[in-house]
Amino acid sequence: MPSPFRRFYDAHCHLQDPRFGQDIGSIVDTCRAQGLVRLVVNGTRESDWDRVSALAAQYPDLVIPSYGLHPWWSRERSPTWLEDLEARLRADPRAGIGETGLDRWMEDPAPADQEDVLLAHLELAVRLHRPLSLHCLRAWGQLDAILRTHPRPTRGFLLHSYGGPPEMVRPLASLGAYFSFAGSFLHPSQAKKLAAFRLVPDDRLLIESDAPDQLLPSELDEFSLTDPQTGHRINHPGNVPAIHRHWPRADPALVESNFLRLFS
């Protein structure tokens, strides 16, 4: 069901993900029909950066490209990854940085190496004045220490799908953080995340799909997609307006203002 507000913004998704298959055109058409006007498409490893670039070239009015090394894949990086990342950013003034960050949930996390990679992204974001999208799982103390002791982008940075402690929301906001709410947080089991988002300042709130991940509860999911390889249900970025409808705090006009402040 289309929303009466016709402009929506997805602060974090992965439209380049092969789980979407070949029919990206119909996904984009659905997004447009639902009123989505910008999708931040985040690369996660060097091997998907070309696909992110291609989507940004094919849909320049819709896709904002972002390039980074996710901690799950950062140990696969090439010796020239940082030079290649900077070259892509300089070639496209729209481009952001990320997804990158810290993850102690994964097996054998190598926290020191993750920190080195994150610091390289952070320095680029500061020097090139680009938006930065951060992932963090079970490493909030380490991330907080890094942000407090190193220069940060003056435009701020995004904590995508924020799942940290509620008591860290305001201190992180004071450092420049924006916080994006994902549809999976509407599951009844996610009460702690809802409590944290009640503390997010109005001017730091964003919405994301994280598609093809972070499925909404099945009864709220308005667009059914299936991974062609596994047959599993996956998330559609066109569900962003549904997140707004089912989480009334996310006023679309407010989110629009916040999105444009960070990503424009």
XYZ file of C-alpha atoms in Angstrom:
264
model
C 0.000 0.000 0.000
C 1.668 3.275 -1.068
C 2.107 5.864 1.661
C 0.620 9.369 1.339
C 4.114 10.776 1.981
C 5.928 10.285 -1.290
C 9.619 10.612 -0.371
C 11.421 7.879 1.518
C 15.109 7.217 2.086
C 16.955 3.960 2.719
C 20.099 4.795 4.701
C 21.685 1.363 4.285
C 21.136 -1.541 1.898
C 23.051 -3.963 -0.321
C 21.354 -3.863 -3.718
C 24.506 -5.379 -5.236
C 23.998 -8.612 -3.280
C 23.756 -11.666 -5.584
C 20.791 -12.949 -3.563
C 18.663 -10.429 -5.459
C 19.325 -12.327 -8.683
C 19.133 -10.633 -12.065
C 15.834 -8.767 -11.775
C 17.140 -5.559 -10.211
C 15.016 -3.488 -12.588
C 11.741 -4.700 -11.081
C 13.077 -4.143 -7.551
C 13.974 -0.577 -8.486
C 10.547 -0.058 -10.080
C 8.847 -1.192 -6.867
C 11.035 1.116 -4.794
C 10.126 4.077 -6.973
C 6.423 3.199 -6.862
C 6.606 3.179 -3.065
C 8.142 6.650 -2.995
C 11.776 5.747 -2.348
C 13.994 8.473 -3.758
C 17.433 7.488 -2.403
C 19.085 4.183 -1.506
C 22.555 4.123 0.029
C 24.069 0.953 -1.442
C 26.957 -0.268 0.690
C 29.800 -2.364 -0.633
C 31.304 -4.843 1.800
C 34.423 -6.150 0.022
C 36.589 -5.266 -2.943
C 34.892 -7.859 -5.146
C 31.506 -6.103 -4.966
C 32.668 -2.516 -5.446
C 32.350 -2.702 -9.249
C 28.745 -3.855 -8.896
C 27.991 -0.936 -6.557
C 29.540 1.442 -9.106
C 27.475 -0.076 -11.916
C 24.231 0.373 -9.979
C 25.107 3.994 -9.210
C 25.776 4.607 -12.910
C 22.561 2.856 -14.000
C 20.336 4.597 -11.420
C 22.121 7.883 -10.654
C 18.988 9.586 -9.335
C 18.299 6.755 -6.868
C 21.526 5.036 -5.780
C 24.149 6.660 -3.578
C 27.202 4.373 -3.712
C 29.258 3.589 -0.642
C 32.448 1.535 -0.552
C 34.079 -0.255 2.334
C 35.407 -3.428 3.879
C 33.018 -5.173 6.251
C 34.832 -6.851 9.164
C 33.584 -10.255 7.986
C 35.584 -9.814 4.768
C 38.395 -7.431 5.681
C 41.050 -10.137 5.952
C 40.520 -10.914 2.255
C 41.729 -7.436 1.285
C 44.394 -6.864 -1.338
C 47.608 -4.883 -0.766
C 46.146 -1.976 -2.787
C 42.674 -1.881 -1.216
C 43.067 1.516 0.409
C 44.437 3.192 -2.713
C 41.612 1.660 -4.742
C 39.041 2.853 -2.207
C 40.339 6.415 -2.272
C 40.400 6.416 -6.086
C 36.732 5.408 -6.211
C 35.792 8.095 -3.731
C 37.657 10.791 -5.629
C 36.040 9.669 -8.883
C 32.521 10.126 -7.478
C 31.793 13.051 -5.144
C 28.485 11.392 -4.143
C 30.157 8.284 -2.783
C 30.237 7.421 0.889
C 32.451 5.115 2.926
C 31.352 1.796 4.371
C 30.188 -0.588 5.354
C 33.051 -1.041 7.788
C 33.362 -1.477 11.528
C 33.990 -3.924 14.352
C 32.533 -7.366 15.013
C 33.289 -9.630 17.959
C 30.291 -11.840 17.257
C 32.065 -13.534 14.333
C 34.379 -16.497 14.813
C 38.048 -15.491 15.292
C 37.405 -11.747 15.063
C 41.030 -10.434 15.085
C 40.054 -7.181 16.853
C 43.400 -5.437 16.307
C 43.231 -5.999 12.550
C 39.598 -4.860 12.453
C 40.610 -1.687 14.268
C 43.396 -0.969 11.776
C 40.967 -1.310 8.870
C 38.354 0.839 10.589
C 40.884 3.571 11.327
C 41.875 3.696 7.657
C 38.224 4.213 6.673
C 37.754 6.803 9.411
C 40.779 8.814 8.278
C 39.465 8.830 4.699
C 36.026 9.978 5.826
C 37.571 12.875 7.739
C 39.989 13.876 4.987
C 37.486 13.631 2.116
C 34.458 14.819 4.128
C 32.357 11.758 3.277
C 29.539 10.001 5.162
C 30.688 6.868 6.983
C 28.494 3.806 7.650
C 29.584 1.707 10.631
C 28.774 -1.858 11.657
C 29.260 -2.887 15.267
C 28.489 -6.150 17.054
C 29.641 -6.812 20.617
C 32.420 -4.231 20.327
C 30.740 -1.058 21.557
C 33.392 -0.202 24.135
C 36.157 -0.515 21.555
C 34.231 1.554 19.009
C 33.443 4.255 21.562
C 37.119 4.500 22.534
C 38.168 4.836 18.886
C 35.627 7.550 18.180
C 36.619 9.503 21.284
C 40.349 9.418 20.580
C 40.489 10.015 16.812
C 39.226 12.756 14.497
C 35.660 12.193 13.309
C 33.854 13.399 10.160
C 32.364 16.831 10.776
C 29.186 15.796 8.942
C 28.719 12.857 11.332
C 28.588 9.106 10.799
C 25.950 6.369 10.726
C 25.661 3.521 13.220
C 23.667 1.226 10.987
C 21.070 -1.025 12.632
C 22.119 0.278 16.027
C 22.048 -2.562 18.542
C 24.187 -1.123 21.310
C 23.229 -0.345 24.891
C 20.520 2.284 25.381
C 22.791 4.213 27.749
C 25.342 4.742 24.956
C 22.896 6.467 22.599
C 23.272 10.023 23.860
C 27.074 9.865 24.350
C 27.469 8.527 20.809
C 25.102 11.176 19.450
C 27.302 13.809 21.088
C 30.205 12.464 18.995
C 28.215 12.907 15.768
C 26.393 9.588 15.437
C 23.216 9.020 13.461
C 21.253 5.834 14.195
C 19.328 3.824 11.604
C 16.323 1.699 12.519
C 15.802 -1.569 10.627
C 12.588 -3.461 9.990
C 13.802 -6.491 11.924
C 13.549 -4.378 15.085
C 9.758 -4.685 14.779
C 9.940 -8.331 15.867
C 8.579 -8.803 19.417
C 11.968 -10.170 20.540
C 13.677 -6.826 19.826
C 12.293 -4.811 22.756
C 15.781 -3.768 23.911
C 16.520 -2.180 20.543
C 13.213 -0.327 20.608
C 14.144 0.992 24.058
C 17.437 2.303 22.690
C 15.726 4.017 19.767
C 13.353 5.825 22.084
C 16.458 7.699 23.294
C 17.755 8.671 19.852
C 17.520 12.455 19.332
C 15.011 13.426 16.652
C 17.714 14.983 14.494
C 19.786 11.756 14.428
C 17.157 9.215 13.397
C 17.272 7.362 10.061
C 15.562 4.323 8.538
C 17.220 1.467 6.673
C 16.190 -1.771 5.027
C 19.595 -3.519 5.134
C 18.062 -5.542 2.297
C 18.401 -8.386 1.521
C 18.871 -8.926 5.279
C 16.912 -7.786 8.378
C 13.510 -9.167 7.412
C 10.409 -7.541 8.846
C 7.982 -9.796 10.722
C 6.176 -11.815 8.056
C 2.828 -10.161 8.781
C 4.353 -6.718 8.085
C 6.425 -7.675 5.042
C 4.761 -6.114 1.984
C 7.083 -7.410 -0.747
C 8.024 -11.052 -0.979
C 11.418 -11.873 -2.467
C 13.172 -15.218 -2.605
C 16.875 -15.984 -2.815
C 17.124 -17.832 -6.160
C 19.895 -20.077 -4.833
C 18.398 -21.160 -1.503
C 14.677 -20.441 -1.783
C 14.815 -18.493 1.491
C 12.786 -15.319 1.975
C 14.844 -12.130 1.743
C 14.131 -8.485 2.435
C 13.127 -5.927 -0.209
C 14.218 -2.265 0.037
C 10.661 -1.338 -0.941
C 9.668 -2.237 2.620
C 11.077 1.069 3.933
C 7.653 2.807 3.867
C 6.210 -0.155 5.804
C 8.812 0.426 8.524
C 7.615 4.018 8.770
C 3.992 2.930 9.030
C 4.605 0.378 11.747
C 7.010 2.498 13.801
C 5.226 5.859 14.046
C 8.144 7.696 15.642
C 9.871 7.659 12.262
C 8.193 10.744 10.813
C 9.116 10.684 7.103
C 9.705 14.434 6.844
C 12.047 14.318 9.850
C 13.932 11.339 8.426
C 14.230 13.122 5.084
C 15.841 16.136 6.745
C 18.289 13.942 8.652
C 19.171 11.890 5.584
C 19.904 14.929 3.460
C 22.045 16.446 6.210
C 24.251 13.359 6.420
C 24.359 12.136 2.828
C 24.002 15.233 0.627
